[in-house]
XYZ file of N, CA and C in Angstrom:
471
model
N 11.421 -27.414 19.335
C 11.539 -26.022 19.732
C 10.878 -25.149 18.674
N 10.142 -24.120 19.095
C 9.413 -23.240 18.191
C 10.373 -22.326 17.440
N 10.053 -22.091 16.152
C 10.874 -21.184 15.358
C 10.251 -19.804 15.260
N 9.044 -19.608 15.849
C 8.403 -18.306 15.811
C 9.054 -17.384 16.820
N 9.060 -16.055 16.525
C 9.629 -15.114 17.487
C 8.816 -15.118 18.778
N 9.487 -14.827 19.886
C 8.833 -14.830 21.183
C 7.798 -13.718 21.270
N 8.064 -12.566 20.673
C 7.172 -11.414 20.763
C 6.789 -10.942 19.362
N 5.859 -11.675 18.702
C 5.522 -11.290 17.335
C 4.796 -9.956 17.280
N 5.149 -9.157 16.285
C 4.478 -7.880 16.063
C 4.486 -7.644 14.571
N 3.400 -7.531 13.930
C 2.034 -7.825 14.338
C 1.783 -9.330 14.463
N 0.621 -9.673 14.994
C 0.268 -11.070 15.230
C 0.011 -11.803 13.913
N 0.124 -13.126 13.961
C -0.098 -13.945 12.781
C -1.319 -14.838 12.979
N -1.996 -15.099 11.862
C -3.183 -15.958 11.875
C -2.805 -17.410 12.062
N -3.673 -18.155 12.728
C -3.504 -19.599 12.792
C -3.940 -20.173 11.440
N -3.496 -21.375 11.155
C -3.828 -22.001 9.878
C -5.333 -22.179 9.726
N -6.017 -22.639 10.784
C -7.454 -22.896 10.646
C -8.259 -21.614 10.454
N -7.863 -20.508 11.072
C -8.554 -19.242 10.844
C -8.281 -18.745 9.427
N -7.035 -18.857 8.960
C -6.719 -18.446 7.594
C -7.544 -19.240 6.593
N -7.665 -20.545 6.802
C -8.469 -21.384 5.914
C -9.934 -20.953 5.930
N -10.462 -20.617 7.112
C -11.860 -20.199 7.225
C -12.103 -18.869 6.513
N -11.096 -18.006 6.472
C -11.226 -16.706 5.818
C -11.053 -16.784 4.305
N -10.616 -17.924 3.833
C -10.312 -18.090 2.406
C -11.477 -17.675 1.509
N -12.681 -18.025 1.876
C -13.837 -17.736 1.033
C -14.308 -16.293 1.052
N -13.825 -15.482 2.000
C -14.299 -14.094 2.084
C -13.220 -13.067 1.760
N -12.042 -13.527 1.422
C -10.955 -12.591 1.117
C -10.869 -12.340 -0.379
N -10.289 -11.208 -0.709
C -9.913 -10.951 -2.095
C -8.405 -10.792 -2.121
N -7.799 -11.231 -3.190
C -6.345 -11.177 -3.307
C -5.954 -9.857 -3.957
N -4.996 -9.183 -3.340
C -4.463 -7.940 -3.883
C -2.951 -8.079 -4.023
N -2.442 -7.541 -5.099
C -1.005 -7.592 -5.363
C -0.482 -6.162 -5.385
N 0.607 -5.934 -4.646
C 1.203 -4.599 -4.543
C 2.655 -4.649 -4.997
N 3.055 -3.708 -5.876
C 4.474 -3.611 -6.225
C 5.246 -2.966 -5.072
N 6.540 -3.105 -5.103
C 7.397 -2.501 -4.074
C 7.094 -1.011 -3.950
N 6.912 -0.546 -2.692
C 6.670 0.861 -2.418
C 5.210 1.275 -2.419
N 4.316 0.401 -2.863
C 2.889 0.747 -2.900
C 2.303 0.739 -1.485
N 1.394 1.672 -1.221
C 0.738 1.776 0.082
C -0.451 0.823 0.159
N -0.511 0.032 1.220
C -1.702 -0.768 1.501
C -2.733 0.125 2.174
N -2.267 0.875 3.170
C -3.096 1.874 3.836
C -2.188 2.888 4.496
N -2.765 4.049 4.820
C -1.979 5.138 5.386
C -2.545 5.566 6.732
N -1.664 5.895 7.656
C -2.046 6.368 8.984
C -2.995 7.547 8.846
N -4.088 7.523 9.632
C -5.045 8.619 9.633
C -6.187 8.469 8.647
N -6.139 7.440 7.790
C -7.234 7.228 6.838
C -8.277 6.293 7.449
N -9.492 6.364 6.916
C -10.587 5.529 7.411
C -10.263 4.055 7.191
N -10.574 3.249 8.187
C -10.323 1.815 8.102
C -11.268 1.200 7.065
N -10.718 0.302 6.246
C -11.563 -0.391 5.285
C -11.523 -1.900 5.446
N -10.606 -2.415 6.255
C -10.558 -3.855 6.482
C -9.203 -4.328 6.956
N -9.068 -5.660 7.001
C -7.810 -6.284 7.425
C -7.055 -6.795 6.204
N -5.751 -6.826 6.355
C -4.854 -7.302 5.314
C -4.022 -8.430 5.919
N -3.991 -9.564 5.234
C -3.173 -10.681 5.679
C -2.108 -10.918 4.620
N -0.860 -10.794 5.019
C 0.251 -10.952 4.079
C 0.343 -12.422 3.675
N 0.257 -12.666 2.372
C 0.378 -14.032 1.853
C 1.798 -14.313 1.385
N 2.397 -13.353 0.685
C 3.791 -13.492 0.253
C 4.402 -12.099 0.180
N 5.708 -12.052 0.280
C 6.403 -10.774 0.291
C 6.480 -10.212 1.699
N 6.750 -8.917 1.781
C 6.892 -8.256 3.079
C 6.253 -6.878 3.021
N 5.757 -6.447 4.180
C 5.131 -5.137 4.311
C 5.864 -4.372 5.401
N 6.246 -3.151 5.083
C 6.876 -2.276 6.078
C 5.763 -1.563 6.841
N 5.784 -1.684 8.162
C 4.815 -1.010 9.024
C 5.519 0.229 9.571
N 4.986 1.403 9.243
C 5.644 2.667 9.533
C 4.793 3.527 10.455
N 5.463 4.224 11.355
C 4.801 5.103 12.307
C 5.340 6.514 12.117
N 4.450 7.498 11.903
C 4.925 8.877 11.739
C 5.540 9.404 13.038
N 6.652 10.119 12.913
C 7.285 10.729 14.076
C 6.739 12.145 14.248
N 7.119 12.788 15.331
C 6.694 14.163 15.594
C 7.195 15.109 14.506
N 8.287 14.769 13.864
C 8.858 15.610 12.798
C 8.286 15.292 11.427
N 7.292 14.409 11.371
C 6.645 14.090 10.105
C 7.324 13.015 9.283
N 8.401 12.458 9.774
C 9.073 11.363 9.072
C 8.403 10.054 9.436
N 8.608 9.042 8.602
C 8.076 7.720 8.898
C 9.181 6.858 9.486
N 8.910 6.291 10.652
C 9.871 5.418 11.333
C 9.423 3.977 11.167
N 10.348 3.093 10.817
C 10.045 1.679 10.657
C 9.722 1.074 12.012
N 8.530 0.532 12.139
C 8.099 -0.129 13.367
C 8.355 -1.627 13.269
N 8.059 -2.190 12.097
C 8.184 -3.636 11.916
C 8.152 -3.962 10.431
N 8.717 -5.113 10.076
C 8.561 -5.672 8.740
C 7.710 -6.924 8.910
N 6.529 -6.910 8.282
C 5.565 -8.000 8.429
C 5.694 -8.979 7.268
N 5.745 -10.266 7.600
C 5.864 -11.303 6.586
C 4.598 -12.119 6.446
N 4.674 -13.202 5.692
C 3.498 -14.039 5.427
C 2.788 -14.507 6.699
N 1.454 -14.429 6.656
C 0.612 -14.833 7.781
C 0.321 -13.705 8.754
N 0.947 -12.560 8.565
C 0.756 -11.440 9.476
C -0.534 -10.701 9.143
N -1.282 -10.345 10.195
C -2.527 -9.596 10.051
C -2.232 -8.123 10.292
N -2.649 -7.273 9.371
C -2.466 -5.829 9.509
C -3.825 -5.149 9.565
N -3.947 -4.160 10.445
C -5.189 -3.405 10.551
C -6.266 -4.065 11.383
N -5.907 -5.064 12.177
C -6.910 -5.807 12.942
C -7.548 -4.961 14.037
N -6.743 -4.295 14.853
C -7.334 -3.523 15.957
C -8.194 -2.382 15.436
N -7.759 -1.737 14.354
C -8.539 -0.648 13.777
C -9.840 -1.162 13.167
N -9.766 -2.333 12.541
C -10.963 -2.929 11.957
C -11.977 -3.268 13.041
N -11.508 -3.789 14.154
C -12.419 -4.157 15.238
C -12.999 -2.928 15.925
N -12.214 -1.863 16.030
C -12.680 -0.664 16.737
C -13.393 0.331 15.809
N -13.144 0.228 14.513
C -13.712 1.180 13.570
C -12.942 2.485 13.513
N -11.795 2.537 14.169
C -10.952 3.741 14.195
C -10.191 3.869 12.884
N -9.529 5.006 12.718
C -8.652 5.206 11.569
C -7.395 4.365 11.757
N -6.709 4.079 10.642
C -5.450 3.349 10.735
C -4.456 4.162 11.545
N -3.748 3.495 12.451
C -2.783 4.162 13.339
C -1.375 4.159 12.784
N -1.139 3.355 11.757
C 0.176 3.242 11.140
C 0.002 3.297 9.623
N 1.112 3.348 8.929
C 1.129 3.264 7.471
C 1.745 1.923 7.105
N 1.192 1.276 6.088
C 1.725 -0.002 5.627
C 2.050 0.110 4.143
N 3.298 -0.236 3.797
C 3.706 -0.200 2.392
C 4.445 -1.478 2.039
N 4.285 -1.902 0.801
C 4.945 -3.116 0.333
C 6.456 -2.898 0.307
N 7.186 -3.789 0.973
C 8.649 -3.706 0.994
C 9.242 -4.319 -0.268
N 8.487 -5.186 -0.900
C 8.837 -5.772 -2.184
C 7.528 -6.203 -2.833
N 7.595 -6.952 -3.906
C 6.384 -7.445 -4.563
C 5.628 -8.284 -3.531
N 4.398 -7.887 -3.212
C 3.673 -8.473 -2.084
C 2.248 -8.844 -2.469
N 1.827 -10.003 -2.016
C 0.451 -10.458 -2.201
C -0.219 -10.502 -0.837
N -1.406 -9.905 -0.734
C -2.158 -9.926 0.522
C -3.582 -10.401 0.267
N -4.158 -10.997 1.308
C -5.581 -11.293 1.308
C -6.263 -10.141 2.025
N -7.211 -9.498 1.364
C -7.918 -8.381 1.959
C -9.333 -8.819 2.316
N -9.776 -8.424 3.526
C -11.146 -8.707 3.961
C -11.747 -7.389 4.439
N -12.811 -6.958 3.773
C -13.477 -5.716 4.126
C -13.975 -5.771 5.565
N -13.991 -4.626 6.222
C -14.373 -4.542 7.635
C -15.731 -5.179 7.900
N -16.756 -4.791 7.168
C -18.099 -5.338 7.405
C -18.132 -6.844 7.212
N -17.465 -7.334 6.195
C -17.406 -8.770 5.928
C -16.721 -9.497 7.072
N -15.623 -8.927 7.570
C -14.878 -9.557 8.665
C -15.712 -9.592 9.942
N -16.352 -8.474 10.280
C -17.179 -8.409 11.487
C -18.359 -9.371 11.372
N -19.011 -9.426 10.206
C -20.113 -10.375 9.996
C -19.626 -11.815 10.141
N -18.441 -12.109 9.608
C -17.859 -13.445 9.737
C -17.713 -13.828 11.211
N -17.206 -12.889 12.019
C -17.021 -13.181 13.447
C -18.359 -13.357 14.169
N -19.377 -12.625 13.757
C -20.707 -12.797 14.349
C -21.249 -14.198 14.069
N -20.998 -14.681 12.866
C -21.484 -15.997 12.458
C -20.599 -17.130 12.952
N -19.337 -16.859 13.166
C -18.356 -17.883 13.558
C -17.711 -17.516 14.886
N -18.506 -17.562 15.942
C -18.017 -17.191 17.272
C -16.830 -18.038 17.719
N -16.689 -19.234 17.130
C -15.561 -20.094 17.484
C -14.220 -19.438 17.148
N -14.221 -18.461 16.257
C -12.978 -17.780 15.902
C -12.770 -16.482 16.676
N -13.765 -16.040 17.436
C -13.633 -14.782 18.180
C -12.468 -14.825 19.168
N -12.292 -15.926 19.864
C -11.187 -16.020 20.826
C -9.835 -15.998 20.125
N -9.765 -16.505 18.903
C -8.512 -16.419 18.158
C -8.200 -14.967 17.805
N -9.221 -14.195 17.487
C -9.018 -12.776 17.186
C -8.595 -12.040 18.456
N -9.194 -12.403 19.594
C -8.772 -11.805 20.865
C -7.308 -12.139 21.130
N -6.898 -13.372 20.844
C -5.491 -13.771 21.012
C -4.586 -12.934 20.118
N -5.000 -12.722 18.862
C -4.197 -11.909 17.946
C -4.040 -10.486 18.464
N -5.137 -9.908 18.947
C -5.081 -8.548 19.497
C -4.189 -8.499 20.730
N -4.273 -9.523 21.565
C -3.446 -9.596 22.764
C -1.965 -9.719 22.401
N -1.661 -10.522 21.388
C -0.271 -10.663 20.938
C 0.255 -9.345 20.382
N -0.590 -8.622 19.641
C -0.185 -7.308 19.141
C 0.156 -6.375 20.298
N -0.711 -6.350 21.297
C -0.501 -5.482 22.458
C 0.768 -5.876 23.208
N 0.969 -7.153 23.424
C 2.158 -7.628 24.122
C 3.423 -7.300 23.323
N 3.342 -7.465 22.000
C 4.493 -7.133 21.155
C 4.844 -5.662 21.227
N 3.820 -4.805 21.229
C 4.068 -3.366 21.356
C 4.661 -3.036 22.720
N 4.147 -3.670 23.758
C 4.679 -3.467 25.107
C 6.155 -3.857 25.147
N 6.481 -5.013 24.590
C 7.863 -5.484 24.577
C 8.750 -4.520 23.780
N 8.264 -4.060 22.634
C 9.042 -3.140 21.813
C 9.270 -1.827 22.566
N 8.239 -1.316 23.228
C 8.370 -0.082 24.009
C 9.404 -0.256 25.115
N 9.353 -1.382 25.820
C 10.335 -1.636 26.889
C 11.743 -1.689 26.331
N 11.908 -2.303 25.177
C 13.238 -2.394 24.561
C 13.757 -1.014 24.189
N 12.879 -0.184 23.637
C 13.278 1.172 23.251
C 13.607 2.006 24.482
N 12.765 1.912 25.515
C 12.981 2.737 26.700
C 14.204 2.300 27.499
N 14.646 1.073 27.321
C 15.832 0.589 28.029
C 17.114 0.857 27.242
N 17.004 1.460 26.070
C 18.161 1.725 25.217
C 19.154 2.617 25.964
N 20.440 2.251 25.947
C 21.429 3.023 26.707
C 21.631 4.450 26.207
N 21.238 4.773 24.975
C 21.421 6.121 24.462
C 20.336 7.084 24.918
N 19.400 6.583 25.674
C 18.285 7.409 26.140
C 18.772 8.381 27.209
N 18.288 9.624 27.206
C 18.702 10.574 28.240
C 18.357 10.055 29.635
N 19.270 10.261 30.546
C 19.087 9.782 31.913
C 18.275 10.783 32.724
N 17.540 10.277 33.711
C 16.777 11.147 34.616
C 17.739 11.837 35.559
N 17.373 13.042 35.924
C 18.170 13.768 36.913
C 17.969 13.137 38.275
N 18.983 13.227 39.146
C 18.778 12.802 40.529
C 17.665 13.649 41.156
N 16.988 13.100 42.141
C 15.821 13.763 42.767
C 16.144 15.172 43.236
N 17.354 15.408 43.781
C 17.671 16.729 44.305
C 17.905 17.769 43.200
N 18.089 17.324 41.931
C 18.289 18.243 40.831
C 17.002 18.502 40.062
N 15.955 17.701 40.303
C 14.713 17.870 39.545
C 13.979 19.114 39.991
N 13.318 19.734 39.040
C 12.521 20.916 39.337
C 11.210 20.497 39.990
N 10.731 21.302 40.910
C 9.456 20.998 41.564
C 8.303 21.540 40.776
């Protein structure tokens, strides 16, 4: 029986892809509370958690940061933004002493151009991220504390 969560968020690298990335990554060490990247900043690459934990935070409408997920070893952060070239959509900070493998955006994209055999694994990772977000959204929207909809006859036209 698998010990991995059914709906991982964010997605995790397979062993063979992690091994293939070994030669193009640089190791970065972050103390507790240090920012890996911040929501709204230009994307610079992907981060793969090697040890420790990273808090993935989403800004709320009131400007506070809400915990979206705690990412552990093998988790890829910033993948969708790296592939799209968009700004980071979340903030990532070290939850404790954390070691990550960092791969610059251009290096990662060039790697995928040269190693098409790994492109489908990246598509799988992106798909798992999307599915995990969908599952999390459904869980939040089904929360019993959520305001109930008015009956049709009470709704405003």
